[in-house]
Amino acid sequence: MESASPKLIAGKSPINGRGCFAAIPLKRGRKIGELLGARISNAEAARRVAKGGKIRICELDDRWSIDASRGGDATAFINHSCEPNCFSRVTRGHMLFFALRAIEAGEEITLDYTPSQHPGRRCTCGAAKCRGVMM
Ligand SMILES: [Zn+2]
């Protein structure tokens, strides 16, 4: 998958499958990108999660989710970490990602998914303060 954003690039991740990596250094607080994909209802999101497989769905609010498995860019591959370097914020129906601290070029972009679509799954983030399990 080609990245639409020059700030980010998808690649093989030591955490899980493919990941999202910084292509350039990113300053703390900088907007990193937006989760792109199809807007679906939370009921449809629940059906897709129940089917299993790779899930790239994020809930926007109590009605809507984004499924980034089609039409997404590198942000679709942001993996969970218990000690993340990015955070998300929902603004007018858009899920935006920002740098939580300075991020070096080549560093994997990670987000603390809380709650995640896989509660109870073993966490493989490798962080020193890893909780050991997805929330
Ligand atoms: Zn962890």
CSV table of C-alpha atoms and ligand atoms in Angstrom, one decimal:
chain,number,residue,atom,x,y,z
A,1,MET,CA,0.0,0.0,0.0
A,2,GLU,CA,1.3,3.4,-0.9
A,3,SER,CA,1.3,6.1,1.7
A,4,ALA,CA,-0.7,9.2,0.7
A,5,SER,CA,1.3,11.2,3.3
A,6,PRO,CA,5.0,11.9,2.9
A,7,LYS,CA,5.3,12.1,6.7
A,8,LEU,CA,4.5,8.4,7.1
A,9,ILE,CA,5.4,5.1,5.5
A,10,ALA,CA,4.1,1.6,6.1
A,11,GLY,CA,6.5,-1.2,6.7
A,12,LYS,CA,7.2,-4.5,8.6
A,13,SER,CA,6.7,-4.0,12.3
A,14,PRO,CA,8.5,-5.7,15.2
A,15,ILE,CA,5.2,-5.3,17.1
A,16,ASN,CA,2.7,-6.9,14.8
A,17,GLY,CA,2.4,-7.4,11.0
A,18,ARG,CA,2.8,-4.1,9.2
A,19,GLY,CA,3.3,-0.9,11.1
A,20,CYS,CA,3.4,2.8,10.4
A,21,PHE,CA,6.8,4.6,10.6
A,22,ALA,CA,7.8,8.2,10.6
A,23,ALA,CA,9.5,9.1,7.2
A,24,ILE,CA,10.8,12.4,8.7
A,25,PRO,CA,11.4,13.7,12.2
A,26,LEU,CA,8.2,14.9,13.8
A,27,LYS,CA,8.0,17.5,16.5
A,28,ARG,CA,6.0,17.0,19.7
A,29,GLY,CA,2.4,18.1,19.1
A,30,ARG,CA,2.6,18.0,15.3
A,31,LYS,CA,-0.3,16.6,13.4
A,32,ILE,CA,0.9,13.3,12.0
A,33,GLY,CA,-2.1,12.3,9.8
A,34,GLU,CA,-5.7,11.3,9.7
A,35,LEU,CA,-7.3,7.9,9.7
A,36,LEU,CA,-8.7,7.4,6.2
A,37,GLY,CA,-11.2,4.8,5.1
A,38,ALA,CA,-14.9,4.0,5.0
A,39,ARG,CA,-17.3,5.5,7.5
A,40,ILE,CA,-19.5,2.8,8.9
A,41,SER,CA,-22.0,2.5,11.7
A,42,ASN,CA,-20.9,1.0,15.0
A,43,ALA,CA,-23.3,-1.9,14.4
A,44,GLU,CA,-21.5,-2.7,11.0
A,45,ALA,CA,-18.2,-2.3,12.8
A,46,ALA,CA,-19.2,-4.9,15.4
A,47,ARG,CA,-20.2,-7.3,12.5
A,48,ARG,CA,-16.8,-6.8,10.9
A,49,VAL,CA,-14.9,-7.3,14.1
A,50,ALA,CA,-16.9,-10.5,14.8
A,51,LYS,CA,-15.7,-11.9,11.5
A,52,GLY,CA,-12.1,-11.8,12.9
A,53,GLY,CA,-8.9,-11.4,10.9
A,54,LYS,CA,-7.0,-8.1,10.7
A,55,ILE,CA,-9.1,-5.4,12.2
A,56,ARG,CA,-8.4,-1.8,11.1
A,57,ILE,CA,-11.5,-0.2,12.6
A,58,CYS,CA,-11.5,2.8,15.0
A,59,GLU,CA,-14.6,4.1,16.7
A,60,LEU,CA,-15.2,7.8,16.2
A,61,ASP,CA,-18.1,8.3,18.6
A,62,ASP,CA,-21.2,6.5,19.8
A,63,ARG,CA,-22.6,6.1,16.3
A,64,TRP,CA,-19.7,5.9,13.8
A,65,SER,CA,-16.5,4.1,13.1
A,66,ILE,CA,-13.9,4.3,10.4
A,67,ASP,CA,-12.8,1.1,8.7
A,68,ALA,CA,-9.3,1.8,7.3
A,69,SER,CA,-8.8,-1.6,5.7
A,70,ARG,CA,-10.0,-0.1,2.4
A,71,GLY,CA,-8.9,3.3,1.2
A,72,GLY,CA,-6.6,3.9,4.2
A,73,ASP,CA,-3.0,5.1,4.1
A,74,ALA,CA,-0.1,4.3,6.4
A,75,THR,CA,-2.1,5.4,9.4
A,76,ALA,CA,-4.2,2.2,9.0
A,77,PHE,CA,-1.1,0.3,10.2
A,78,ILE,CA,-0.6,2.2,13.5
A,79,ASN,CA,0.0,-0.5,16.1
A,80,HIS,CA,-0.9,-0.4,19.8
A,81,SER,CA,1.7,0.3,22.4
A,82,CYS,CA,1.3,0.6,26.2
A,83,GLU,CA,3.9,3.5,25.9
A,84,PRO,CA,2.8,5.2,22.7
A,85,ASN,CA,4.4,8.1,20.9
A,86,CYS,CA,1.2,9.4,19.4
A,87,PHE,CA,-2.4,10.1,20.4
A,88,SER,CA,-5.6,10.5,18.6
A,89,ARG,CA,-8.3,13.1,18.7
A,90,VAL,CA,-11.7,13.1,17.0
A,91,THR,CA,-12.6,16.5,15.5
A,92,ARG,CA,-15.9,16.9,13.6
A,93,GLY,CA,-16.0,13.2,12.5
A,94,HIS,CA,-12.3,13.0,11.6
A,95,MET,CA,-9.8,11.0,13.6
A,96,LEU,CA,-6.5,12.8,13.7
A,97,PHE,CA,-3.2,11.7,15.0
A,98,PHE,CA,-0.6,13.9,16.8
A,99,ALA,CA,2.9,13.3,18.1
A,100,LEU,CA,2.9,12.8,21.9
A,101,ARG,CA,6.7,13.5,21.9
A,102,ALA,CA,9.4,14.2,19.4
A,103,ILE,CA,9.6,11.2,17.0
A,104,GLU,CA,12.7,10.4,15.0
A,105,ALA,CA,12.7,9.4,11.3
A,106,GLY,CA,12.3,5.7,11.1
A,107,GLU,CA,10.6,5.3,14.5
A,108,GLU,CA,7.4,3.2,14.5
A,109,ILE,CA,4.3,5.3,15.3
A,110,THR,CA,2.3,3.8,18.1
A,111,LEU,CA,-1.0,4.6,19.8
A,112,ASP,CA,-2.5,3.3,23.1
A,113,TYR,CA,-5.8,1.8,21.9
A,114,THR,CA,-8.0,2.1,24.9
A,115,PRO,CA,-10.4,0.5,24.4
A,116,SER,CA,-9.2,-1.8,21.7
A,117,GLN,CA,-11.1,-4.1,19.3
A,118,HIS,CA,-9.3,-7.0,20.9
A,119,PRO,CA,-9.7,-6.8,24.7
A,120,GLY,CA,-7.9,-9.7,26.5
A,121,ARG,CA,-5.5,-10.4,23.6
A,122,ARG,CA,-1.9,-10.7,24.7
A,123,CYS,CA,0.0,-7.4,24.1
A,124,THR,CA,3.3,-7.7,22.1
A,125,CYS,CA,4.2,-4.0,22.1
A,126,GLY,CA,7.5,-4.7,23.9
A,127,ALA,CA,7.4,-1.5,26.0
A,128,ALA,CA,9.1,-1.5,29.4
A,129,LYS,CA,5.7,-0.7,31.1
A,130,CYS,CA,3.7,-3.1,28.9
A,131,ARG,CA,0.4,-4.1,30.6
A,132,GLY,CA,0.8,-7.5,29.0
A,133,VAL,CA,-2.8,-7.5,27.7
A,134,MET,CA,-4.9,-5.4,25.4
A,135,MET,CA,-7.6,-3.3,27.2
B,1,ZN,ZN,1.9,-3.6,25.7
